[in-house]
Amino acid sequence: MSIAVELRHIRYFIAVAEERNFTRAAARLGIGQPPLSAQIKDLEAEIGTQLFHRVAHGAELTEAGEAFLAAVKPLPEEAAAAIRAARRAARGEIGQLSVGLTGTAALNPLFPAVIRSFRRSYPDVELRIVEANSVVLLASLVEGRLDVAVLRPAESDPADLREERLIDEPLVAALPAAHPAARKPAEKTSEGLDLSTLREEPFILTPRSVGTSLHDAALAACRKVGFEPRLGPPASQIASILSLVAAEFGVSLVPASLSELNVPGVAFRRLSAPEPCVGLVVAYRKHRPPPLALNFARVARAIASA
Amino acid sequence: MSIAVELRHIRYFIAVAEERNFTRAAARLGIGQPPLSAQIKDLEAEIGTQLFHRVAHGAELTEAGEAFLAAVKPLPEEAAAAIRAARRAARGEIGQLSVGLTGTAALNPLFPAVIRSFRRSYPDVELRIVEANSVVLLASLVEGRLDVAVLRPAESDPADLREERLIDEPLVAALPAAHPAARKPAEKTSEGLDLSTLREEPFILTPRSVGTSLHDAALAACRKVGFEPRLGPPASQIASILSLVAAEFGVSLVPASLSELNVPGVAFRRLSAPEPCVGLVVAYRKHRPPPLALNFARVARAIASA
DNA sequence: CCACAGCTATACTCATTACATATGAAGAAC
DNA sequence: GTTCTTCATATGTAATGAGTATAGCTGTGG
């Protein structure tokens, strides 16, 4: 016999309590007075006590009614807030977003600009930024530990990720400062360095196990100009590469944005055309990407194309 | 088109979210799976976004679903708590109770005992205790500023109050310590003082405007033994009466419980039979007394008869 | 590769109930 | 006393929540 209490009962009850009058409350609710009386009656039966004293000129709250009113008053607004929260989450306006970032992307000025813009557009999103190598990033994306990542693409990237190219970035030579090829860059009109002049140098690259993209791009560039590079000691992070170059263990090919860095003992030289390039993409799962990931990708594309 | 969100939707949603499976959630809710699916569908339509990803082995929360779950999770319990609060309020277990207290009742040991017992039985009730003269108490009761009062009854008390007699208390004479009639109380077997021996003394009484009960009881006692008392200076509070007696402005008749007080310069003497009496009652509105007032009265009766 | 198991969605019916309309009863105000 | 206001009751109706049966989809195991 016990009828479940519904938000409808609570809304009706609050209306009557506020109007202190069934008829006016019914008008405010847009229903007739008899059904309103019936609903309140049901509610009272369920609670097991009167909530209103019916008097000639209206209805007054009983003690139980006062207690009930105090307790249920916030409920309709809480329900409405829940709906708003769900809608905002669906639009990707609230929630947590885990952004992965590969080492060389972190050094590109694009990335801080994207983050700045995203935070301005979505101030209520909790951002978590994780830096890791491409292999880790891709695995984390696929397994859901990351929602989106900015990284350098490779053909071997999982097929169930969507990658949107943000920019293409030329590779430049990173040379020990004392290297003969490092001398020339004084003139502005200087042509790019001919990569083949580095054919005898050991190349410092990241091991293929932590990211195929840069590794393969560097190899491909060398092969294109006719030599198979000799590999120097591997370096798993971009900072290590530059350190090894500075220590004259060899040369390297790195994204142009790294030439902004002033690393003592390292000189950067652009290469002569055709410059080899590596891309920078924003990646997320094709399957049910979080709305926030899509929003992040959109912001990133907007910044990249600006 | 738009269907109001009800607690039912929320209960169902939470069940599915927790089970991550429509079929099991339906079983837990005691309904069939198709109606559950329909209700969730309605909810999603109302919110305007999917709350679950339907996958082969069940249902997973979307971002919107996660946000909605976090927001609605407490609602069912809040509604249940509201019902409990209303029930408790109806039983007079919670709420505020304003207790009025007349001056001479405050000095009776019964009162602290009642308060102690009430607080033990109803620990969640917020007690407010107001001391005032009977006229103010009665008016406050009728007008709803007080819920219950402990006072001395009079025939003139409003008819829409119910008064339950707690105890009858003899009146005793309050005499200046130097008064001849104050000398005799040494022997335990001493007979009471004959009131008529005080016929020439001025009587210090509270003015009738602040409380008819004691005033009329004292007058009636004097008349019963054959004299019309001469009135001394009026005193509006019981403390003032005793002060004036100590100052030898006259004598008074006061409830026996006051003889517990050690007031320098005042001696108390019991009167000879038939001892005049004043009652002590607990009073509350006949019309819709708050449940708490009834509970208070019940506790008071229990203590008084113990 | 096919059949099966498990899950959700759809189609349809039934019982419930929330609502509207009309009316009655009771108390306050004039 | 009369009238007005207010809430309660009676009754019919339309909406809807829930039940039953079934179809569709998706991984799994033989």
PDB file of N, CA, C and O in Angstrom, chain B residues 95 151 155 221:
ATOM      1  N   GLY B  95      12.870  18.992  17.276  1.00  0.00           N
ATOM      2  CA  GLY B  95      12.257  20.299  17.120  1.00  0.00           C
ATOM      3  C   GLY B  95      12.657  21.224  18.250  1.00  0.00           C
ATOM      4  O   GLY B  95      13.550  20.916  19.037  1.00  0.00           O
ATOM      5  N   LEU B 151       3.125  26.749  35.543  1.00  0.00           N
ATOM      6  CA  LEU B 151       2.681  27.952  36.241  1.00  0.00           C
ATOM      7  C   LEU B 151       1.637  27.577  37.279  1.00  0.00           C
ATOM      8  O   LEU B 151       1.235  26.416  37.410  1.00  0.00           O
ATOM      9  N   GLU B 155      -8.594  30.611  38.090  1.00  0.00           N
ATOM     10  CA  GLU B 155      -9.863  30.381  37.389  1.00  0.00           C
ATOM     11  C   GLU B 155      -9.940  31.227  36.133  1.00  0.00           C
ATOM     12  O   GLU B 155     -10.646  30.906  35.183  1.00  0.00           O
ATOM     13  N   ALA B 221      -7.152  32.670  51.601  1.00  0.00           N
ATOM     14  CA  ALA B 221      -6.751  32.044  52.861  1.00  0.00           C
ATOM     15  C   ALA B 221      -7.078  32.949  54.033  1.00  0.00           C
ATOM     16  O   ALA B 221      -7.608  32.502  55.070  1.00  0.00           O
TER      17      ALA B 221
END
